[in-house]
PDB file of C-alpha atoms and ligand atoms in Angstrom:
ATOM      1  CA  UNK A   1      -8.669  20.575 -11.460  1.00  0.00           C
ATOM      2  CA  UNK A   2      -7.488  22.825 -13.917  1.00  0.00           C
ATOM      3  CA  UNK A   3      -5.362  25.679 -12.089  1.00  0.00           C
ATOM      4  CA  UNK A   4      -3.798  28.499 -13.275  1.00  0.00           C
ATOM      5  CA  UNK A   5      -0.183  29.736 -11.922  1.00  0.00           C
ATOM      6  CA  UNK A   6       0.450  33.655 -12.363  1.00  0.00           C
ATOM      7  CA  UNK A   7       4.410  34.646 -13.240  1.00  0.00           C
ATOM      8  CA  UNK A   8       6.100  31.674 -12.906  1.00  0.00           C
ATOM      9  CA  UNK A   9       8.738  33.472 -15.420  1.00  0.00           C
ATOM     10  CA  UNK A  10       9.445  36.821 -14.562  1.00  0.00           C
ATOM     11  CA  UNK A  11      10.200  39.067 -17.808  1.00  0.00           C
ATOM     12  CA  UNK A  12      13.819  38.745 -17.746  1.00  0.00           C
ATOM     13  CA  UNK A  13      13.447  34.704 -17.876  1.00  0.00           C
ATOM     14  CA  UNK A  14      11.022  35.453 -20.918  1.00  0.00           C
ATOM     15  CA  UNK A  15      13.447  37.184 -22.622  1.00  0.00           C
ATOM     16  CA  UNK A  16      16.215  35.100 -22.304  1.00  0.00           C
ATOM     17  CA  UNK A  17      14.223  32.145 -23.373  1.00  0.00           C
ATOM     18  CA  UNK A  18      12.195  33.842 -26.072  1.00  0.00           C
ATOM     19  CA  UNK A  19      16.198  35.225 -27.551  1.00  0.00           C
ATOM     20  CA  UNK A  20      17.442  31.045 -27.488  1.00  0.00           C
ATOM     21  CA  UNK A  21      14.002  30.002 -29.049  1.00  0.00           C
ATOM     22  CA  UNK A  22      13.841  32.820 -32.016  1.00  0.00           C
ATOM     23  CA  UNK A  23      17.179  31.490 -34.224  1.00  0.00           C
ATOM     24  CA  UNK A  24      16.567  27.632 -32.576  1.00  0.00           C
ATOM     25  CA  UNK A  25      15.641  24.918 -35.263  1.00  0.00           C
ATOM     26  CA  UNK A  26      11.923  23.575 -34.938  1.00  0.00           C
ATOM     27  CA  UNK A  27      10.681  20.371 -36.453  1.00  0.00           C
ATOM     28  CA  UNK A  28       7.124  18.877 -37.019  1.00  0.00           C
ATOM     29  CA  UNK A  29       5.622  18.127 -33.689  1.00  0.00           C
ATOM     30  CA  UNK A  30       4.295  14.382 -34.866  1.00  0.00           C
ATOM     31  CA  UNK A  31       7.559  13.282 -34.652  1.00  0.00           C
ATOM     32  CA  UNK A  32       6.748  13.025 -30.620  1.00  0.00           C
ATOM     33  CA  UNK A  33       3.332  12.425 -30.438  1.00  0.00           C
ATOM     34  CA  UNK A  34       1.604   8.671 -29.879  1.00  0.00           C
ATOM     35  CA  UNK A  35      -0.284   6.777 -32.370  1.00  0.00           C
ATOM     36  CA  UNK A  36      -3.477   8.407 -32.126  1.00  0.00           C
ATOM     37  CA  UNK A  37      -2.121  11.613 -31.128  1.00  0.00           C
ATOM     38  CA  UNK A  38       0.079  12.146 -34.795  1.00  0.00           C
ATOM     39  CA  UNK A  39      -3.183  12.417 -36.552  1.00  0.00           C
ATOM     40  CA  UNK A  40      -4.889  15.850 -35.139  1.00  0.00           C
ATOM     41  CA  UNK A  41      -1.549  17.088 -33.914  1.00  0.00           C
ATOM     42  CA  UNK A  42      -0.264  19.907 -36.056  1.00  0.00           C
ATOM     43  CA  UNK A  43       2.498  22.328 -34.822  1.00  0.00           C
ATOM     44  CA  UNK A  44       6.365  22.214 -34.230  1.00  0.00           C
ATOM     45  CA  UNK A  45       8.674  21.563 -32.101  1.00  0.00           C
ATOM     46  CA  UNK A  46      12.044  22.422 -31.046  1.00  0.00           C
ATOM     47  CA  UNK A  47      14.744  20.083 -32.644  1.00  0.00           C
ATOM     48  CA  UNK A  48      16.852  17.720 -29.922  1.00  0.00           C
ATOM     49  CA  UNK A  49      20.162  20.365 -29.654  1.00  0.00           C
ATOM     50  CA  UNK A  50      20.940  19.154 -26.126  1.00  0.00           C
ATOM     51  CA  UNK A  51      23.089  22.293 -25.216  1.00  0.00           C
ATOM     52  CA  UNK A  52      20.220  24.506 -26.004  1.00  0.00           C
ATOM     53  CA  UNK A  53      17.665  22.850 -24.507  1.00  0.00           C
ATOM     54  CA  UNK A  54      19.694  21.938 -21.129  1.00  0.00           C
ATOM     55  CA  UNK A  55      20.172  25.723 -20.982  1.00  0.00           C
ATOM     56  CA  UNK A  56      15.917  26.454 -21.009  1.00  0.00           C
ATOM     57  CA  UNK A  57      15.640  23.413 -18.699  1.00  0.00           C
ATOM     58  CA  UNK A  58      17.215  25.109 -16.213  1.00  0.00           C
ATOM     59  CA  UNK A  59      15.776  28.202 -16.744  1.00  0.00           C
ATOM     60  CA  UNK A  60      12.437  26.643 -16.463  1.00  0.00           C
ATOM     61  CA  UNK A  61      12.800  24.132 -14.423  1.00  0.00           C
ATOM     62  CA  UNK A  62      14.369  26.755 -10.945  1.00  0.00           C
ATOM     63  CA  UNK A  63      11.028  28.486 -11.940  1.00  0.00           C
ATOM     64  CA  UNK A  64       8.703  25.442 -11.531  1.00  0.00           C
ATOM     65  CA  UNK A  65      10.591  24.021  -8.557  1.00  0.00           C
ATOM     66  CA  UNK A  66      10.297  27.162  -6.699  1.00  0.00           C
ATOM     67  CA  UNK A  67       6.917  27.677  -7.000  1.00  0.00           C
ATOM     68  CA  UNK A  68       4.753  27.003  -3.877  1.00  0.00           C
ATOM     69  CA  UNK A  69       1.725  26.957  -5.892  1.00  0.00           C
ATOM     70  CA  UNK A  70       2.692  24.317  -8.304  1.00  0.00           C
ATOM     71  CA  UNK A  71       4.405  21.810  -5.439  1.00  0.00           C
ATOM     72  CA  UNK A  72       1.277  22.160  -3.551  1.00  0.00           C
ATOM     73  CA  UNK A  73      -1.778  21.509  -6.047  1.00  0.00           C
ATOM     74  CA  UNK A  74       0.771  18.794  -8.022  1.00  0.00           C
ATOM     75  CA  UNK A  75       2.383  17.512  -5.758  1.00  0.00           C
ATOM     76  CA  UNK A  76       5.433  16.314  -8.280  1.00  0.00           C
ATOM     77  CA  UNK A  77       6.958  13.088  -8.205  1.00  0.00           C
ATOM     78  CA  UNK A  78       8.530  13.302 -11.441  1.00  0.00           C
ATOM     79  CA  UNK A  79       8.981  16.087 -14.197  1.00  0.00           C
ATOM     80  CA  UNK A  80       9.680  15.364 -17.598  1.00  0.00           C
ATOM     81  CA  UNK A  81      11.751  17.066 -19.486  1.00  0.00           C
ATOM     82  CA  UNK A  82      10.372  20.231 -21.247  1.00  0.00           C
ATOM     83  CA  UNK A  83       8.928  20.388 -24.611  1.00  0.00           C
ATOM     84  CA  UNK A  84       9.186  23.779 -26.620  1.00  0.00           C
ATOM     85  CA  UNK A  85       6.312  23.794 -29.157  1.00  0.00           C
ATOM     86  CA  UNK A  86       5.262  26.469 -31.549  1.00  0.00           C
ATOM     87  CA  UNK A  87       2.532  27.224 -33.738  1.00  0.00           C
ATOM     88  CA  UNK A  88       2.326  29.391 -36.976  1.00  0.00           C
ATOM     89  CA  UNK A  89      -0.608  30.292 -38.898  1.00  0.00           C
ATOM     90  CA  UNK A  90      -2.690  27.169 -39.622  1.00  0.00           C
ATOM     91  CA  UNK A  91      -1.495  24.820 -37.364  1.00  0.00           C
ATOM     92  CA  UNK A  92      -3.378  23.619 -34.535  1.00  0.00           C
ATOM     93  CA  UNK A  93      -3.706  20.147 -32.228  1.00  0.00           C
ATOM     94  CA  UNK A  94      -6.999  18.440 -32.940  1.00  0.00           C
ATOM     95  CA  UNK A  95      -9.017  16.718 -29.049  1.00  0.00           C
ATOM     96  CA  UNK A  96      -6.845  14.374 -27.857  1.00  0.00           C
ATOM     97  CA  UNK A  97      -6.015  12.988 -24.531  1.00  0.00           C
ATOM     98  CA  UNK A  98      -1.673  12.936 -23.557  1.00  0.00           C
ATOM     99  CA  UNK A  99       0.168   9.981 -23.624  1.00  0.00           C
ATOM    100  CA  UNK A 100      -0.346   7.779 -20.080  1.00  0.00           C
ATOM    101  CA  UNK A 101       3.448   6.362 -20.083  1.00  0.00           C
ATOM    102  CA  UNK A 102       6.290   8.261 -20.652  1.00  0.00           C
ATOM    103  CA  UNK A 103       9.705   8.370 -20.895  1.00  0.00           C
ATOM    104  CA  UNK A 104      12.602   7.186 -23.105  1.00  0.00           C
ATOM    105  CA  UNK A 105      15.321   6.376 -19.817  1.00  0.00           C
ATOM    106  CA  UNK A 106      12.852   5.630 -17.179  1.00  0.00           C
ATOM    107  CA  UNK A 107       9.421   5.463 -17.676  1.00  0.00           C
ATOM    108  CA  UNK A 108       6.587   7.769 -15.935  1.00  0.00           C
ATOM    109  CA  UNK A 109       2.706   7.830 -15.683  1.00  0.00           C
ATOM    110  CA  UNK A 110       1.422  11.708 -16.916  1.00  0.00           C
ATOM    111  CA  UNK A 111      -1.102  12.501 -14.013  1.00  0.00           C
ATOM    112  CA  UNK A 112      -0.268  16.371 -14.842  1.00  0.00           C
ATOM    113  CA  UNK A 113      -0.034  18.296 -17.922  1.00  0.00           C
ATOM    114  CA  UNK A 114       1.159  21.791 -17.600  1.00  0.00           C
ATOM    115  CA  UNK A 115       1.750  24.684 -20.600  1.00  0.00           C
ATOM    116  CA  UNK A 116       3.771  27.741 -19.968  1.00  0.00           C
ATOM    117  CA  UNK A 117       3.055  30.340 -22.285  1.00  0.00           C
ATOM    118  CA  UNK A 118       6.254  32.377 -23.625  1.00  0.00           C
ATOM    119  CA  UNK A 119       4.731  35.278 -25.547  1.00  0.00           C
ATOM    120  CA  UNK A 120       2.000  37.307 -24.927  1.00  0.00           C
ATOM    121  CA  UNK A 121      -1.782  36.827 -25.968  1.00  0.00           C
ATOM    122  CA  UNK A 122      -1.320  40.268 -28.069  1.00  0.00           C
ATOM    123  CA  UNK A 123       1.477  38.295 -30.479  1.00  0.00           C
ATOM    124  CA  UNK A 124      -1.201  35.766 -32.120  1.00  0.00           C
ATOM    125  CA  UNK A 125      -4.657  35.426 -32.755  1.00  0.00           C
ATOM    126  CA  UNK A 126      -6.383  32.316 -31.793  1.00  0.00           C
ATOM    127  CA  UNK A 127      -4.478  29.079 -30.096  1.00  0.00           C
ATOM    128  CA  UNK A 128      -6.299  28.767 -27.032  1.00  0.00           C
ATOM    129  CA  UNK A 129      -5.974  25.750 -25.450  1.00  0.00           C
ATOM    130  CA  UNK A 130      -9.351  24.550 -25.077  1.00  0.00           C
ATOM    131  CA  UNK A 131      -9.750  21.758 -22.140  1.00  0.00           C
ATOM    132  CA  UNK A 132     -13.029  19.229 -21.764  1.00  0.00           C
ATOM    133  CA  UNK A 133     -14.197  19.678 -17.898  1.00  0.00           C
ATOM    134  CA  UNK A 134     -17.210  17.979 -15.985  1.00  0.00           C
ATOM    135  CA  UNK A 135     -18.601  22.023 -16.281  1.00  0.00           C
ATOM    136  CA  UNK A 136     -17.723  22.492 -19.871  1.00  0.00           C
ATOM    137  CA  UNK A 137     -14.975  23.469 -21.923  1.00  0.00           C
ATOM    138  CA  UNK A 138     -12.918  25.807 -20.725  1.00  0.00           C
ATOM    139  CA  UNK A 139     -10.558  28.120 -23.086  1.00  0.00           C
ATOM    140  CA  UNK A 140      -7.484  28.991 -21.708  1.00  0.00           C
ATOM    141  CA  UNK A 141      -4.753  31.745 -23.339  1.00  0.00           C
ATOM    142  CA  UNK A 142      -2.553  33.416 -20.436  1.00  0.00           C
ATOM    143  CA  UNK A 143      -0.376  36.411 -20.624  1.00  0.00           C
ATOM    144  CA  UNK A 144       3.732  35.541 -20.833  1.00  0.00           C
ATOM    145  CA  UNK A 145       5.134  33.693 -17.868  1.00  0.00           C
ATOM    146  CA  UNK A 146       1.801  32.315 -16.763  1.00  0.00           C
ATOM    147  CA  UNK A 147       0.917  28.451 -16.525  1.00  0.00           C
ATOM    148  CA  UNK A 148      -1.770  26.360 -16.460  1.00  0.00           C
ATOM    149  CA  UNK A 149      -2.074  22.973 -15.274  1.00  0.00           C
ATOM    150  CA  UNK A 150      -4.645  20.047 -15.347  1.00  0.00           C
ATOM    151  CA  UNK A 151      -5.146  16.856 -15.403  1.00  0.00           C
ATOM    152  CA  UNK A 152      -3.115  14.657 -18.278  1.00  0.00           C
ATOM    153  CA  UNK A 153      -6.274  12.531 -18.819  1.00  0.00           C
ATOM    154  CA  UNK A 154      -8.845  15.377 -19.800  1.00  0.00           C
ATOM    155  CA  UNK A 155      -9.806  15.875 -23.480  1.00  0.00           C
ATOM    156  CA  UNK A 156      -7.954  19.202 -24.575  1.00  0.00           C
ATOM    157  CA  UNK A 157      -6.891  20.573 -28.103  1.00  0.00           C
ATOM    158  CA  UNK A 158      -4.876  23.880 -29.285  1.00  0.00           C
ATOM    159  CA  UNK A 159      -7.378  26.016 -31.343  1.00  0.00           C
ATOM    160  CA  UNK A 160      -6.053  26.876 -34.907  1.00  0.00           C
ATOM    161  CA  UNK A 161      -3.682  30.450 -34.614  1.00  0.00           C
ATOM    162  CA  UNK A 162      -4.923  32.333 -37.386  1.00  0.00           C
ATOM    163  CA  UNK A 163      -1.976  35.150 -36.967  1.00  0.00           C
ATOM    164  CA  UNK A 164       1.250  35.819 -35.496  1.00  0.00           C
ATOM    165  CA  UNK A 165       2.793  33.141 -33.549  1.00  0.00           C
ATOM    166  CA  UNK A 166       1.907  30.557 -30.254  1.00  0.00           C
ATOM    167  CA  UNK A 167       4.970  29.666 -27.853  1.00  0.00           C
ATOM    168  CA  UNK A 168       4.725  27.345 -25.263  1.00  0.00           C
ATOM    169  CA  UNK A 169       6.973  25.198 -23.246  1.00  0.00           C
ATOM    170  CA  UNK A 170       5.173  21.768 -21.712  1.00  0.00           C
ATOM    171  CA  UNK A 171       5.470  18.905 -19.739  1.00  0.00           C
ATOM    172  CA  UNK A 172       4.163  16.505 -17.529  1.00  0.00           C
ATOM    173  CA  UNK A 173       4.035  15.227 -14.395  1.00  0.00           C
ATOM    174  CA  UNK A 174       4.042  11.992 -12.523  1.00  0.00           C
ATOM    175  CA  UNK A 175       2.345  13.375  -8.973  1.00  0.00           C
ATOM    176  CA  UNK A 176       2.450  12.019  -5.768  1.00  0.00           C
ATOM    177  CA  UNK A 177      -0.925  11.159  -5.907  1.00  0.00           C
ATOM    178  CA  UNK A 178      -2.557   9.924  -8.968  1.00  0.00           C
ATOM    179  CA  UNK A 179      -6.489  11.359  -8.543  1.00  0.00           C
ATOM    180  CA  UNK A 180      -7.234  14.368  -9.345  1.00  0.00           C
ATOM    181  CA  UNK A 181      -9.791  15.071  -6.935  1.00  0.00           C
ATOM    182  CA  UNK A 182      -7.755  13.783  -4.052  1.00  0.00           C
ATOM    183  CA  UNK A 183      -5.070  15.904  -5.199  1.00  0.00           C
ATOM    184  CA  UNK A 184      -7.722  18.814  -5.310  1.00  0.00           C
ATOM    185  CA  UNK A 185      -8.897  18.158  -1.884  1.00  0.00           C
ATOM    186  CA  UNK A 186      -5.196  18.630  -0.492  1.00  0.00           C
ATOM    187  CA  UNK A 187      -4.900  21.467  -2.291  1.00  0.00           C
ATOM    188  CA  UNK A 188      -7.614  23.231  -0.616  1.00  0.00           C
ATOM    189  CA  UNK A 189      -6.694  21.440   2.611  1.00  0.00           C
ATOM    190  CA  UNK A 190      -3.200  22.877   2.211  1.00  0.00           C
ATOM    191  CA  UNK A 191      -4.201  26.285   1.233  1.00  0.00           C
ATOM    192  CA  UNK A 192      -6.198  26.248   4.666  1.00  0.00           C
ATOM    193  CA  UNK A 193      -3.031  24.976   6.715  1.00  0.00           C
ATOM    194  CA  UNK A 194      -0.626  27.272   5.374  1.00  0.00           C
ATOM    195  CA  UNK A 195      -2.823  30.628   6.317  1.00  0.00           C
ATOM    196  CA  UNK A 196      -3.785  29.061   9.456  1.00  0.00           C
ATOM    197  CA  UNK A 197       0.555  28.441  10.213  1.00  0.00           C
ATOM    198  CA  UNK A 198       0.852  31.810   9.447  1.00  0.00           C
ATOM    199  CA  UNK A 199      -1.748  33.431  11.055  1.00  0.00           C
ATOM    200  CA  UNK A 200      -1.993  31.083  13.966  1.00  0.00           C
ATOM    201  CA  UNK A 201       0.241  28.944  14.608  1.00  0.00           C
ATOM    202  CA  UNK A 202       0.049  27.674  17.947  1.00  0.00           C
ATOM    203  CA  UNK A 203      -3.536  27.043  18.235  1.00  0.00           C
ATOM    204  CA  UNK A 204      -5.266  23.321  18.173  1.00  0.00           C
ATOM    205  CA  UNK A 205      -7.099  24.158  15.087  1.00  0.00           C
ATOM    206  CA  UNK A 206      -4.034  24.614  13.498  1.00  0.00           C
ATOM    207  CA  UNK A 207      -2.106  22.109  14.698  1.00  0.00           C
ATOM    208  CA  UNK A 208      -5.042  19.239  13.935  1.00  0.00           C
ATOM    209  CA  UNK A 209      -5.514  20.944  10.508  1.00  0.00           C
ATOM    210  CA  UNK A 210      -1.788  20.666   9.850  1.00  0.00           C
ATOM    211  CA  UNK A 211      -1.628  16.448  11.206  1.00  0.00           C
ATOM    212  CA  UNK A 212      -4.628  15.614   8.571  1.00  0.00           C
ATOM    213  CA  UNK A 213      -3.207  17.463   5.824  1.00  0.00           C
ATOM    214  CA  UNK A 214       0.354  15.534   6.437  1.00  0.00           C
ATOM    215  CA  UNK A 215      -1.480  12.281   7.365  1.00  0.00           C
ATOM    216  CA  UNK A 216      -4.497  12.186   4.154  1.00  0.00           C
ATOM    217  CA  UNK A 217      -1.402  13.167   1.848  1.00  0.00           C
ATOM    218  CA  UNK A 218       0.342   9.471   3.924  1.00  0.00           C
ATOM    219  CA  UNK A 219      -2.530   7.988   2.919  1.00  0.00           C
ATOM    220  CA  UNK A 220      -3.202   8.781  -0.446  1.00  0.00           C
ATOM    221  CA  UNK A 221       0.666   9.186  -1.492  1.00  0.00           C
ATOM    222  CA  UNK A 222       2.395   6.282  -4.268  1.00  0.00           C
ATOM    223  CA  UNK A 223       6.027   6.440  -4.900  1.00  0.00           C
TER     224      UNK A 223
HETATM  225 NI1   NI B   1      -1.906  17.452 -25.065  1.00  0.00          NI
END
């Protein structure tokens, strides 16, 4: 499933993050990518200066761990550390599929990739990121603070920016539940339960809808 999550930065976040990023040192993005990866990946990426990037971690990461949205349709496990990746004119990242093990400390399997983008479709032309679905590809280049997420295994690349400049922050995520169309399903299911708590919350329906939900995700769930 390939979901999109509206303002998961609010402007001021944006700003703060876009005013550490601007004088920050960025170096070529191969250095982090796998075998296969290195050859189609062109871009750059912010250099390891841990006090910097432990300050955007935890901008970003009270952002993602707050949001409703992302807990429910990814069901986290375990975040990785952000990546903050930019592209200039001419660079892009060729199809490719993410790494499946991560990690440098302890190790995680990517069932989740997820892009935040930190400046607004108006500041460059072209770098969509353009993922391979079972209903063709779809392009995807949000306004500031918005997210997308989908699975780590689907073929995606980052069209070429022809102008201006592409600023994302990324990571991925080791989920609960490893399939992506179980993960779907309790997504939906979950949507379901939490309008029918709200709206209803003593009835039958509600409470059987609310025991499946919390019993499939039993069933389903790896730690
Ligand atoms: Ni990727």
């Amino acid at each position: 499933m390939l979901l999109e999550i509206p303002q998961l930065l609010n402007q001021a976040q944006l700003e703060k993050m876009r005013e550490m990023l601007q004088p920050a040192r960025f170096v070529d993005g191969r250095l982090t990518a796998g075998r296969v990866a290195s050859q189609v990946k062109h871009n750059e990426e912010l250099a390891q200066e841990p006090e910097v990037l432990q300050r955007l971690y935890r901008i970003v990461m009270a952002s993602v761990g707050h949001s409703e949205v992302f807990r429910s349709a990814v069901l986290p496990a375990k975040v990785a550390d952000f990546i903050f990746a930019r592209y200039q004119p001419g660079m892009r990242y060729g199809d490719h599929v993410d790494d499946p093990i991560m990690g440098q400390g302890p190790r995680f399997r990517t069932d989740v990739s997820m892009t935040i983008f930190l400046n607004e479709p108006g500041a460059y032309e072209g770098g969509e990121l353009v993922i391979r679905t079972p209903f063709g590809e779809q392009r995807v280049k949000l306004p500031a603070g918005h997210a997308v997420v989908y699975p780590s295994a689907s073929v995606h690349r980052v069209a070429e920016v022809t102008r201006g400049e592409r600023l994302v922050a990324l990571t991925w995520i080791q989920s609960f539940v490893r399939d992506a169309a179980r993960r779907e399903l309790l997504y939906e299911l979950d949507q379901s339960r939490q309008h029918l708590l709200k709206t209803d919350p003593e009835s039958d329906v509600t409470k059987n809808i609310d025991r499946s939900y919390v019993n499939l995700l039993r069933m389903w769930a790896e730690l």
